[in-house]
mmCIF file of C-alpha atoms and ligand atoms in Angstrom:
data_model
loop_
_atom_site.group_PDB
_atom_site.id
_atom_site.type_symbol
_atom_site.label_atom_id
_atom_site.label_comp_id
_atom_site.label_asym_id
_atom_site.label_seq_id
_atom_site.Cartn_x
_atom_site.Cartn_y
_atom_site.Cartn_z
ATOM 1 C CA MET A 297 134.907 -134.851 -150.632
ATOM 2 C CA LYS A 298 137.996 -133.889 -152.635
ATOM 3 C CA HIS A 299 138.782 -130.178 -152.320
ATOM 4 C CA PRO A 300 138.187 -128.119 -154.397
ATOM 5 C CA SER A 301 135.600 -130.127 -156.303
ATOM 6 C CA THR A 302 133.407 -129.702 -159.333
ATOM 7 C CA LEU A 303 129.833 -130.320 -158.304
ATOM 8 C CA VAL A 304 126.509 -130.548 -160.093
ATOM 9 C CA ILE A 305 123.547 -129.947 -157.783
ATOM 10 C CA LYS A 306 120.043 -130.724 -159.047
ATOM 11 C CA ILE A 307 117.021 -129.277 -157.244
ATOM 12 C CA GLY A 308 113.653 -130.935 -157.931
ATOM 13 C CA SER A 309 110.400 -128.971 -158.343
ATOM 14 C CA ASN A 310 109.067 -130.289 -155.064
ATOM 15 C CA VAL A 311 111.957 -128.876 -153.096
ATOM 16 C CA LEU A 312 111.060 -125.380 -154.327
ATOM 17 C CA THR A 313 107.308 -125.619 -153.795
ATOM 18 C CA GLN A 314 105.092 -125.820 -150.740
ATOM 19 C CA ALA A 315 102.379 -128.444 -150.254
ATOM 20 C CA ASP A 316 99.795 -126.021 -151.717
ATOM 21 C CA GLY A 317 101.916 -125.586 -154.874
ATOM 22 C CA LEU A 318 103.073 -122.061 -154.065
ATOM 23 C CA PRO A 319 106.789 -121.308 -154.584
ATOM 24 C CA ASP A 320 108.769 -121.920 -151.403
ATOM 25 C CA LEU A 321 111.047 -118.890 -151.529
ATOM 26 C CA GLY A 322 112.230 -119.462 -147.954
ATOM 27 C CA ARG A 323 113.571 -122.891 -148.941
ATOM 28 C CA MET A 324 115.139 -121.445 -152.050
ATOM 29 C CA GLU A 325 116.903 -118.777 -149.989
ATOM 30 C CA HIS A 326 118.180 -121.385 -147.565
ATOM 31 C CA LEU A 327 119.627 -123.484 -150.409
ATOM 32 C CA VAL A 328 121.153 -120.391 -152.012
ATOM 33 C CA GLY A 329 122.937 -119.727 -148.696
ATOM 34 C CA GLN A 330 124.347 -123.243 -148.643
ATOM 35 C CA ILE A 331 125.421 -123.140 -152.265
ATOM 36 C CA MET A 332 127.235 -119.868 -151.476
ATOM 37 C CA GLN A 333 129.251 -121.653 -148.778
ATOM 38 C CA LEU A 334 130.350 -124.252 -151.336
ATOM 39 C CA LEU A 335 131.304 -121.548 -153.835
ATOM 40 C CA LYS A 336 133.165 -119.477 -151.236
ATOM 41 C CA ALA A 337 135.165 -122.590 -150.312
ATOM 42 C CA GLY A 338 136.509 -122.602 -153.894
ATOM 43 C CA ASN A 339 134.373 -125.358 -155.414
ATOM 44 C CA LYS A 340 133.126 -125.117 -158.992
ATOM 45 C CA LEU A 341 129.417 -125.609 -159.341
ATOM 46 C CA VAL A 342 126.610 -126.005 -161.858
ATOM 47 C CA LEU A 343 123.046 -125.799 -160.584
ATOM 48 C CA VAL A 344 120.355 -127.731 -162.447
ATOM 49 C CA SER A 345 117.003 -126.471 -161.249
ATOM 50 C CA SER A 346 113.484 -127.637 -162.022
ATOM 51 C CA GLY A 347 110.542 -125.504 -161.008
ATOM 52 C CA ALA A 348 109.554 -123.554 -164.134
ATOM 53 C CA VAL A 349 106.220 -125.362 -164.542
ATOM 54 C CA ALA A 350 105.453 -125.210 -160.817
ATOM 55 C CA PHE A 351 106.262 -121.455 -160.660
ATOM 56 C CA GLY A 352 104.296 -120.832 -163.880
ATOM 57 C CA ARG A 353 101.175 -122.522 -162.516
ATOM 58 C CA GLN A 354 101.071 -119.916 -159.767
ATOM 59 C CA ALA A 355 101.969 -117.001 -162.011
ATOM 60 C CA VAL A 356 99.345 -117.244 -164.747
ATOM 61 C CA SER A 357 95.868 -118.717 -164.856
ATOM 62 C CA ILE A 358 94.934 -120.382 -168.141
ATOM 63 C CA PRO A 359 91.744 -122.167 -169.166
ATOM 64 C CA GLU A 360 91.515 -125.690 -167.726
ATOM 65 C CA LYS A 361 90.360 -127.062 -171.076
ATOM 66 C CA LEU A 362 93.550 -126.089 -172.919
ATOM 67 C CA ASN A 363 95.468 -129.150 -174.149
ATOM 68 C CA PRO A 364 98.122 -130.450 -171.711
ATOM 69 C CA ILE A 365 101.053 -129.676 -174.027
ATOM 70 C CA SER A 366 100.037 -126.035 -174.460
ATOM 71 C CA LYS A 367 99.483 -125.725 -170.731
ATOM 72 C CA ARG A 368 102.923 -127.083 -169.940
ATOM 73 C CA GLN A 369 104.550 -124.813 -172.518
ATOM 74 C CA ILE A 370 102.783 -121.724 -171.207
ATOM 75 C CA TRP A 371 103.565 -122.544 -167.578
ATOM 76 C CA ALA A 372 107.196 -123.366 -168.360
ATOM 77 C CA ALA A 373 107.737 -120.249 -170.478
ATOM 78 C CA THR A 374 106.191 -117.910 -167.917
ATOM 79 C CA GLY A 375 107.444 -119.791 -164.862
ATOM 80 C CA GLN A 376 111.082 -119.887 -165.991
ATOM 81 C CA VAL A 377 111.147 -116.073 -165.803
ATOM 82 C CA HIS A 378 109.925 -116.162 -162.208
ATOM 83 C CA LEU A 379 112.241 -119.010 -161.257
ATOM 84 C CA ILE A 380 115.394 -117.390 -162.615
ATOM 85 C CA GLU A 381 114.365 -113.960 -161.310
ATOM 86 C CA ALA A 382 114.071 -115.417 -157.801
ATOM 87 C CA TYR A 383 117.503 -117.062 -158.055
ATOM 88 C CA GLN A 384 119.055 -113.916 -159.505
ATOM 89 C CA ARG A 385 117.674 -111.776 -156.667
ATOM 90 C CA LEU A 386 118.734 -114.199 -153.916
ATOM 91 C CA PHE A 387 122.238 -114.802 -155.289
ATOM 92 C CA GLN A 388 122.775 -111.117 -156.011
ATOM 93 C CA LYS A 389 122.112 -110.331 -152.329
ATOM 94 C CA GLN A 390 125.158 -112.516 -151.610
ATOM 95 C CA GLY A 391 127.251 -110.865 -154.330
ATOM 96 C CA GLN A 392 127.028 -113.853 -156.686
ATOM 97 C CA SER A 393 126.358 -113.507 -160.430
ATOM 98 C CA VAL A 394 124.255 -116.155 -162.141
ATOM 99 C CA ALA A 395 123.562 -117.191 -165.741
ATOM 100 C CA GLN A 396 120.627 -119.019 -167.285
ATOM 101 C CA ILE A 397 121.193 -121.963 -169.647
ATOM 102 C CA LEU A 398 118.205 -123.670 -171.274
ATOM 103 C CA VAL A 399 118.988 -126.873 -173.144
ATOM 104 C CA THR A 400 117.377 -129.665 -175.142
ATOM 105 C CA LYS A 401 118.245 -133.314 -175.590
ATOM 106 C CA GLU A 402 119.353 -132.501 -179.128
ATOM 107 C CA ASP A 403 122.122 -130.296 -177.687
ATOM 108 C CA PHE A 404 123.731 -133.408 -176.201
ATOM 109 C CA ARG A 405 123.401 -135.324 -179.495
ATOM 110 C CA ASP A 406 125.080 -132.749 -181.699
ATOM 111 C CA ARG A 407 128.830 -132.583 -181.047
ATOM 112 C CA LYS A 408 129.032 -128.870 -181.947
ATOM 113 C CA HIS A 409 126.148 -127.940 -179.645
ATOM 114 C CA PHE A 410 127.656 -130.134 -176.956
ATOM 115 C CA LEU A 411 131.060 -128.443 -177.158
ATOM 116 C CA ASN A 412 129.517 -124.962 -177.278
ATOM 117 C CA MET A 413 127.478 -125.761 -174.189
ATOM 118 C CA LYS A 414 130.494 -127.243 -172.385
ATOM 119 C CA ASN A 415 132.698 -124.243 -173.247
ATOM 120 C CA CYS A 416 130.013 -121.859 -172.073
ATOM 121 C CA MET A 417 129.537 -123.613 -168.735
ATOM 122 C CA GLU A 418 133.280 -123.882 -168.124
ATOM 123 C CA GLY A 419 133.748 -120.228 -169.113
ATOM 124 C CA LEU A 420 131.045 -119.154 -166.674
ATOM 125 C CA MET A 421 132.518 -121.221 -163.845
ATOM 126 C CA GLN A 422 135.980 -119.801 -164.506
ATOM 127 C CA GLN A 423 134.532 -116.283 -164.218
ATOM 128 C CA ASN A 424 132.847 -117.274 -160.926
ATOM 129 C CA ILE A 425 129.402 -116.982 -162.464
ATOM 130 C CA LEU A 426 126.986 -119.728 -161.453
ATOM 131 C CA PRO A 427 125.288 -121.483 -164.416
ATOM 132 C CA ILE A 428 121.654 -122.350 -163.645
ATOM 133 C CA VAL A 429 120.463 -124.984 -166.103
ATOM 134 C CA ASN A 430 116.952 -126.159 -166.979
ATOM 135 C CA GLU A 431 115.361 -127.957 -169.879
ATOM 136 C CA ASN A 432 114.061 -125.682 -172.631
ATOM 137 C CA ASP A 433 110.501 -126.887 -172.053
ATOM 138 C CA THR A 434 108.945 -124.760 -174.772
ATOM 139 C CA VAL A 435 110.668 -126.693 -177.556
ATOM 140 C CA THR A 436 111.018 -130.143 -176.013
ATOM 141 C CA ILE A 437 107.788 -132.025 -176.480
ATOM 142 C CA THR A 438 107.224 -135.813 -176.117
ATOM 143 C CA GLU A 439 110.170 -137.764 -177.585
ATOM 144 C CA LEU A 440 112.401 -134.678 -177.533
ATOM 145 C CA MET A 441 112.087 -134.417 -173.755
ATOM 146 C CA PHE A 442 114.656 -135.602 -171.223
ATOM 147 C CA THR A 443 113.205 -138.348 -169.020
ATOM 148 C CA ASP A 444 113.413 -135.725 -166.283
ATOM 149 C CA ASN A 445 115.882 -133.168 -164.964
ATOM 150 C CA ASP A 446 117.812 -135.925 -163.176
ATOM 151 C CA GLU A 447 118.847 -137.150 -166.641
ATOM 152 C CA LEU A 448 119.797 -133.598 -167.613
ATOM 153 C CA ALA A 449 121.834 -133.243 -164.393
ATOM 154 C CA SER A 450 123.594 -136.537 -165.025
ATOM 155 C CA LEU A 451 124.496 -135.549 -168.601
ATOM 156 C CA THR A 452 125.721 -132.187 -167.314
ATOM 157 C CA ALA A 453 127.879 -133.888 -164.649
ATOM 158 C CA ALA A 454 129.516 -136.030 -167.347
ATOM 159 C CA MET A 455 129.951 -132.993 -169.595
ATOM 160 C CA VAL A 456 131.740 -130.799 -167.026
ATOM 161 C CA ASN A 457 133.679 -133.812 -165.682
ATOM 162 C CA ALA A 458 132.142 -133.321 -162.222
ATOM 163 C CA ASP A 459 133.461 -135.112 -159.147
ATOM 164 C CA SER A 460 130.040 -135.236 -157.484
ATOM 165 C CA LEU A 461 126.380 -135.149 -158.436
ATOM 166 C CA ILE A 462 123.888 -134.192 -155.731
ATOM 167 C CA LEU A 463 120.231 -134.909 -156.514
ATOM 168 C CA LEU A 464 117.994 -133.003 -154.100
ATOM 169 C CA SER A 465 114.443 -134.325 -153.815
ATOM 170 C CA ASN A 466 111.744 -134.198 -151.131
ATOM 171 C CA VAL A 467 112.782 -137.488 -149.485
ATOM 172 C CA ASP A 468 116.004 -138.459 -147.651
ATOM 173 C CA GLY A 469 116.919 -140.927 -150.397
ATOM 174 C CA ILE A 470 115.760 -144.370 -151.531
ATOM 175 C CA PHE A 471 113.805 -146.293 -148.904
ATOM 176 C CA THR A 472 113.021 -150.002 -148.687
ATOM 177 C CA GLY A 473 109.344 -149.105 -149.287
ATOM 178 C CA ASN A 474 107.032 -146.121 -149.247
ATOM 179 C CA PRO A 475 109.048 -143.376 -147.500
ATOM 180 C CA ALA A 476 105.923 -142.388 -145.542
ATOM 181 C CA ASP A 477 105.692 -145.903 -144.043
ATOM 182 C CA PRO A 478 107.479 -146.021 -140.628
ATOM 183 C CA ASP A 479 108.694 -149.574 -141.382
ATOM 184 C CA SER A 480 110.594 -148.397 -144.463
ATOM 185 C CA LYS A 481 114.323 -147.918 -143.956
ATOM 186 C CA LEU A 482 116.652 -145.557 -145.763
ATOM 187 C CA ILE A 483 119.147 -147.339 -148.044
ATOM 188 C CA GLU A 484 122.310 -145.409 -147.209
ATOM 189 C CA TRP A 485 124.733 -147.226 -149.489
ATOM 190 C CA VAL A 486 124.220 -148.604 -152.984
ATOM 191 C CA SER A 487 127.248 -150.725 -153.883
ATOM 192 C CA SER A 488 128.631 -150.636 -157.414
ATOM 193 C CA ASP A 489 127.403 -154.241 -157.910
ATOM 194 C CA THR A 490 123.744 -153.331 -157.313
ATOM 195 C CA LYS A 491 121.852 -153.643 -160.584
ATOM 196 C CA ASP A 492 118.301 -152.925 -159.516
ATOM 197 C CA LEU A 493 116.273 -151.607 -156.586
ATOM 198 C CA SER A 494 112.900 -151.735 -158.315
ATOM 199 C CA GLU A 495 111.502 -154.179 -155.722
ATOM 200 C CA TYR A 496 111.478 -151.284 -153.223
ATOM 201 C CA ILE A 497 110.498 -148.384 -155.425
ATOM 202 C CA SER A 498 106.887 -147.603 -156.251
ATOM 203 C CA ALA A 499 105.749 -145.653 -159.305
ATOM 204 C CA ALA A 500 104.532 -142.873 -156.976
ATOM 205 C CA LYS A 501 105.968 -139.462 -157.761
ATOM 206 C CA SER A 502 106.073 -136.340 -155.676
ATOM 207 C CA SER A 503 103.264 -133.978 -156.679
ATOM 208 C CA PHE A 504 105.279 -131.991 -159.243
ATOM 209 C CA GLY A 505 107.970 -134.572 -160.103
ATOM 210 C CA ARG A 506 108.258 -135.926 -163.632
ATOM 211 C CA GLY A 507 110.377 -139.076 -163.631
ATOM 212 C CA GLY A 508 109.912 -140.624 -160.189
ATOM 213 C CA MET A 509 112.355 -142.540 -157.994
ATOM 214 C CA LEU A 510 112.890 -145.435 -160.404
ATOM 215 C CA THR A 511 114.382 -143.231 -163.115
ATOM 216 C CA LYS A 512 116.253 -141.244 -160.451
ATOM 217 C CA PHE A 513 117.878 -144.510 -159.330
ATOM 218 C CA SER A 514 118.936 -145.570 -162.825
ATOM 219 C CA THR A 515 120.267 -142.102 -163.649
ATOM 220 C CA ALA A 516 122.222 -141.964 -160.380
ATOM 221 C CA LYS A 517 123.629 -145.452 -160.987
ATOM 222 C CA LYS A 518 124.741 -144.565 -164.494
ATOM 223 C CA SER A 519 126.687 -141.557 -163.199
ATOM 224 C CA ALA A 520 128.249 -143.578 -160.364
ATOM 225 C CA ASP A 521 129.360 -146.196 -162.906
ATOM 226 C CA LEU A 522 131.286 -143.429 -164.676
ATOM 227 C CA GLY A 523 133.186 -142.706 -161.471
ATOM 228 C CA ILE A 524 131.092 -139.787 -160.188
ATOM 229 C CA ASN A 525 130.136 -139.607 -156.486
ATOM 230 C CA VAL A 526 126.351 -139.484 -156.438
ATOM 231 C CA ILE A 527 123.911 -138.885 -153.611
ATOM 232 C CA ILE A 528 120.142 -138.588 -153.464
ATOM 233 C CA ALA A 529 119.258 -136.359 -150.522
ATOM 234 C CA ASN A 530 116.452 -134.287 -149.067
ATOM 235 C CA GLY A 531 116.533 -130.683 -150.273
ATOM 236 C CA LYS A 532 113.799 -129.831 -147.767
ATOM 237 C CA ARG A 533 116.133 -130.621 -144.886
ATOM 238 C CA ASP A 534 117.818 -127.607 -143.252
ATOM 239 C CA GLY A 535 121.583 -127.651 -143.661
ATOM 240 C CA VAL A 536 121.487 -130.532 -146.173
ATOM 241 C CA LEU A 537 124.654 -129.521 -148.059
ATOM 242 C CA GLU A 538 126.554 -128.611 -144.889
ATOM 243 C CA GLU A 539 125.712 -131.981 -143.366
ATOM 244 C CA TYR A 540 126.781 -133.717 -146.562
ATOM 245 C CA LEU A 541 130.176 -132.014 -146.430
ATOM 246 C CA SER A 542 130.670 -132.991 -142.813
ATOM 247 C CA GLY A 543 129.775 -136.597 -143.686
ATOM 248 C CA LYS A 544 126.818 -136.613 -141.273
ATOM 249 C CA LEU A 545 123.959 -136.492 -143.769
ATOM 250 C CA ALA A 546 121.414 -139.327 -143.823
ATOM 251 C CA CYS A 547 121.008 -139.899 -147.568
ATOM 252 C CA THR A 548 121.551 -142.529 -150.280
ATOM 253 C CA HIS A 549 125.159 -142.743 -151.525
ATOM 254 C CA PHE A 550 126.118 -144.580 -154.700
ATOM 255 C CA GLU A 551 129.509 -146.236 -154.730
ATOM 256 C CA PRO A 552 131.446 -144.822 -157.696
ATOM 257 C CA LYS A 553 133.262 -147.172 -160.054
ATOM 258 C CA LYS A 554 136.740 -146.311 -161.342
ATOM 259 C CA LYS A 555 136.714 -142.836 -162.910
ATOM 260 C CA LYS A 556 136.346 -142.905 -166.705
ATOM 261 C CA GLN A 557 138.087 -140.385 -168.968
ATOM 262 C CA ALA A 558 135.937 -137.347 -169.858
ATOM 263 C CA PRO A 559 135.303 -138.280 -173.558
ATOM 264 C CA LYS A 560 134.205 -141.771 -172.508
ATOM 265 C CA LYS A 561 131.727 -140.228 -170.051
ATOM 266 C CA TRP A 562 130.214 -138.199 -172.849
ATOM 267 C CA LEU A 563 129.947 -141.350 -174.963
ATOM 268 C CA ALA A 564 128.473 -143.458 -172.164
ATOM 269 C CA HIS A 565 125.417 -141.224 -172.245
ATOM 270 C CA GLY A 566 125.179 -141.514 -176.013
ATOM 271 C CA ALA A 567 122.895 -144.563 -176.168
ATOM 272 C CA GLN A 568 119.996 -142.381 -177.289
ATOM 273 C CA TYR A 569 122.100 -139.754 -178.986
ATOM 274 C CA TYR A 570 123.890 -141.594 -181.779
ATOM 275 C CA LYS A 571 123.688 -140.399 -185.392
ATOM 276 C CA GLY A 572 124.765 -143.572 -187.216
ATOM 277 C CA LYS A 573 125.257 -147.317 -186.822
ATOM 278 C CA VAL A 574 128.389 -149.294 -187.593
ATOM 279 C CA PHE A 575 128.289 -153.077 -188.044
ATOM 280 C CA ILE A 576 131.561 -154.881 -187.410
ATOM 281 C CA ASN A 577 132.820 -158.375 -188.243
ATOM 282 C CA GLU A 578 133.847 -161.023 -185.717
ATOM 283 C CA GLY A 579 137.568 -160.206 -186.029
ATOM 284 C CA ALA A 580 136.978 -156.545 -185.209
ATOM 285 C CA LYS A 581 134.738 -157.525 -182.294
ATOM 286 C CA VAL A 582 137.405 -159.792 -180.787
ATOM 287 C CA SER A 583 139.992 -157.072 -181.281
ATOM 288 C CA LEU A 584 137.911 -154.292 -179.670
ATOM 289 C CA THR A 585 136.851 -156.377 -176.684
ATOM 290 C CA SER A 586 140.315 -157.794 -175.963
ATOM 291 C CA ALA A 587 142.419 -156.372 -173.125
ATOM 292 C CA VAL A 588 144.655 -154.617 -175.640
ATOM 293 C CA ILE A 589 143.831 -151.003 -176.476
ATOM 294 C CA ARG A 590 142.599 -150.903 -180.103
ATOM 295 C CA SER A 591 140.761 -148.472 -182.338
ATOM 296 C CA LEU A 592 138.087 -149.492 -184.866
ATOM 297 C CA LEU A 593 139.570 -149.682 -188.381
ATOM 298 C CA PRO A 594 137.466 -149.674 -191.581
ATOM 299 C CA VAL A 595 138.763 -153.164 -192.446
ATOM 300 C CA GLY A 596 136.553 -154.605 -189.686
ATOM 301 C CA VAL A 597 133.454 -152.628 -190.678
ATOM 302 C CA THR A 598 130.934 -154.496 -192.850
ATOM 303 C CA ARG A 599 128.146 -151.923 -193.066
ATOM 304 C CA ILE A 600 127.195 -148.420 -191.934
ATOM 305 C CA GLU A 601 123.745 -146.912 -191.502
ATOM 306 C CA GLY A 602 122.687 -143.278 -191.255
ATOM 307 C CA GLU A 603 124.330 -140.031 -192.233
ATOM 308 C CA PHE A 604 126.920 -138.711 -189.832
ATOM 309 C CA SER A 605 129.669 -136.101 -189.704
ATOM 310 C CA LYS A 606 133.071 -136.101 -188.046
ATOM 311 C CA GLY A 607 132.544 -135.900 -184.273
ATOM 312 C CA ASP A 608 129.084 -137.517 -184.180
ATOM 313 C CA ILE A 609 128.310 -140.508 -181.963
ATOM 314 C CA LEU A 610 128.061 -143.948 -183.584
ATOM 315 C CA LEU A 611 126.472 -147.099 -182.208
ATOM 316 C CA ILE A 612 128.580 -150.218 -182.838
ATOM 317 C CA ARG A 613 126.830 -153.551 -183.425
ATOM 318 C CA ASP A 614 128.286 -156.976 -184.206
ATOM 319 C CA GLU A 615 127.185 -159.204 -187.109
ATOM 320 C CA LYS A 616 124.273 -160.548 -185.038
ATOM 321 C CA GLY A 617 123.127 -157.018 -184.286
ATOM 322 C CA ILE A 618 124.231 -157.138 -180.640
ATOM 323 C CA LYS A 619 125.180 -153.697 -179.317
ATOM 324 C CA ILE A 620 128.906 -153.554 -178.583
ATOM 325 C CA GLY A 621 129.454 -149.934 -177.704
ATOM 326 C CA LEU A 622 129.561 -146.318 -178.796
ATOM 327 C CA GLY A 623 132.248 -144.255 -180.418
ATOM 328 C CA ARG A 624 132.987 -140.865 -181.936
ATOM 329 C CA ALA A 625 133.307 -140.753 -185.723
ATOM 330 C CA GLU A 626 136.739 -139.606 -186.942
ATOM 331 C CA TYR A 627 135.220 -138.795 -190.350
ATOM 332 C CA SER A 628 131.870 -138.545 -192.133
ATOM 333 C CA SER A 629 129.586 -141.386 -193.318
ATOM 334 C CA LYS A 630 130.528 -140.444 -196.899
ATOM 335 C CA SER A 631 134.270 -141.026 -196.257
ATOM 336 C CA ALA A 632 133.506 -144.116 -194.170
ATOM 337 C CA ALA A 633 131.506 -145.657 -197.019
ATOM 338 C CA GLU A 634 134.501 -145.183 -199.355
ATOM 339 C CA LYS A 635 136.906 -146.895 -196.895
ATOM 340 C CA LEU A 636 134.567 -149.750 -195.842
ATOM 341 C CA GLY A 637 136.364 -153.127 -195.572
ATOM 342 C CA GLN A 638 139.688 -151.642 -196.755
ATOM 343 C CA LYS A 639 143.062 -152.227 -195.116
ATOM 344 C CA ASN A 640 145.550 -149.495 -194.127
ATOM 345 C CA GLN A 641 142.932 -146.806 -193.587
ATOM 346 C CA LYS A 642 142.671 -144.289 -190.743
ATOM 347 C CA ALA A 643 140.603 -145.528 -187.744
ATOM 348 C CA LEU A 644 136.897 -144.723 -187.955
ATOM 349 C CA ILE A 645 136.761 -144.666 -184.143
ATOM 350 C CA HIS A 646 139.842 -143.871 -182.099
ATOM 351 C CA TYR A 647 140.294 -145.809 -178.843
ATOM 352 C CA ASP A 648 140.168 -142.622 -176.734
ATOM 353 C CA TYR A 649 136.642 -142.071 -178.049
ATOM 354 C CA LEU A 650 135.401 -145.642 -177.773
ATOM 355 C CA TYR A 651 133.053 -146.771 -175.009
ATOM 356 C CA LEU A 652 132.262 -150.488 -174.770
ATOM 357 C CA PHE A 653 129.152 -151.798 -173.013
ATOM 358 C CA ASP A 654 129.478 -154.259 -170.121
ATOM 359 C CA HIS A 655 128.197 -157.662 -171.204
ATOM 360 C CA ASP A 656 127.585 -160.087 -168.321
HETATM 361 N N1 ADP B 614 111.374 -146.616 -152.343
HETATM 362 C C1 ADP B 614 111.248 -145.287 -152.443
HETATM 363 N N2 ADP B 614 112.085 -144.466 -151.791
HETATM 364 C C2 ADP B 614 111.996 -143.117 -151.896
HETATM 365 N N3 ADP B 614 111.074 -142.473 -152.643
HETATM 366 C C3 ADP B 614 110.201 -143.220 -153.346
HETATM 367 C C4 ADP B 614 110.251 -144.653 -153.293
HETATM 368 N N4 ADP B 614 109.269 -145.140 -154.085
HETATM 369 C C5 ADP B 614 108.641 -144.066 -154.614
HETATM 370 N N5 ADP B 614 109.181 -142.897 -154.180
HETATM 371 C C6 ADP B 614 108.690 -141.545 -154.554
HETATM 372 O O1 ADP B 614 109.646 -140.855 -155.372
HETATM 373 C C7 ADP B 614 109.492 -139.446 -155.141
HETATM 374 C C8 ADP B 614 110.725 -138.688 -155.606
HETATM 375 O O2 ADP B 614 110.861 -138.756 -157.039
HETATM 376 P P1 ADP B 614 110.409 -137.518 -157.976
HETATM 377 O O3 ADP B 614 108.952 -137.322 -157.829
HETATM 378 O O4 ADP B 614 110.916 -137.764 -159.335
HETATM 379 O O5 ADP B 614 111.206 -136.330 -157.276
HETATM 380 P P2 ADP B 614 111.844 -134.956 -157.844
HETATM 381 O O6 ADP B 614 110.721 -134.059 -158.219
HETATM 382 O O7 ADP B 614 112.626 -134.444 -156.679
HETATM 383 O O8 ADP B 614 112.736 -135.311 -159.014
HETATM 384 C C9 ADP B 614 109.270 -139.370 -153.647
HETATM 385 O O9 ADP B 614 108.585 -138.191 -153.284
HETATM 386 C C10 ADP B 614 108.447 -140.636 -153.352
HETATM 387 O O10 ADP B 614 107.073 -140.338 -153.330
HETATM 388 N N1 VHF B 615 111.856 -128.521 -166.687
HETATM 389 C C1 VHF B 615 110.779 -128.781 -165.749
HETATM 390 C C2 VHF B 615 111.181 -129.825 -164.713
HETATM 391 C C3 VHF B 615 110.903 -131.230 -165.112
HETATM 392 C C4 VHF B 615 111.395 -132.243 -164.066
HETATM 393 O O1 VHF B 615 112.121 -133.176 -164.391
HETATM 394 O O2 VHF B 615 111.021 -132.004 -162.774
HETATM 395 P P1 VHF B 615 111.574 -132.764 -161.473
HETATM 396 O O3 VHF B 615 111.186 -134.232 -161.564
HETATM 397 O O4 VHF B 615 110.940 -132.071 -160.335
HETATM 398 O O5 VHF B 615 113.073 -132.598 -161.438
HETATM 399 C C5 VHF B 615 110.447 -127.504 -164.963
HETATM 400 O O6 VHF B 615 111.334 -126.683 -164.763
HETATM 401 O O7 VHF B 615 109.311 -127.385 -164.523
#
């Protein structure tokens, strides 16, 4: 690992709970100790921690018949207090200040929210305060929810331009079958060419997990493709972070592709976060996908859809509707509509803020 590094560590609910569902404060304390070693060595770190719902379940009893959404909201809202209080107490014992950041998917869609969040996290890290991030579960319901906190951790890693993303679960990594089956083997290395491991992964989730291993794989792969070192490892294992640093940890590593520039990383995650669509003609498509570095000019734009402001993410499609990539708008949809198809106009998407999809 490069030193010092910027790391995002994600701890799953199951790592922080015992088999009976009670909070595992001993495990939490152990992980806090290891995180402190990383911080003392000069690394910058963001912690993404699940566990609010699991802690809430133990903290308050609510009628069984209440609808599942209300239950989750009540558990998350009450449990988050217990979760962050436990972290605060354990880190304070080691002289470390912490901060709580609760976010929604919408915060990654809106450029202003995104930049505010990024500035806040960077400011905290600069002041040696550890940001502890979780989803704001009280406001994110159904389609507003992240797939799971692995997605949130991956977005955060791209946002803070992290070198490494460590996803701590209750298994050593991805196995060739059910991890409980003695014939299953740990996949220690996922090459950058690997597209899919779904043949090995079952839909089974750990008892409190939300997404499961399949979504964890695709999230991890996406981050590795942006040039981030990613591992899936067992947060229940004593000394997990120490072993990782010494290179001795049995876990699943993802081979990182060439590192992408920070704005392109933000865009790469924008597939669900775009505000408008831009349709381009064949000439513009050839120009953008050629080896030469080019921005998208209004002359190549045939149509725009949706209302957007300067700084918002746009999805680019060709004349057949095929998705070409994502870019950051240099001006609003109103100005873009006025310049549509015209020559000698300022680029709608600058090359530095253009991310093209891989088409095989
Ligand atoms: N091939 C596999 N390798 C490893 N884990 C798997 C596999 N197939 C399914 N799983 C399940 O995925 C679970 C981890 O995913 P998840 O429940 O989302 O964890 P977390 O709560 O840590 O995010 C494991 O506990 C395991 O039951
Ligand atoms: N925000 C939720 C966690 C949701 C989630 O993705 O959980 P997990 O799959 O354990 O990482 C909570 O704190 O309970």
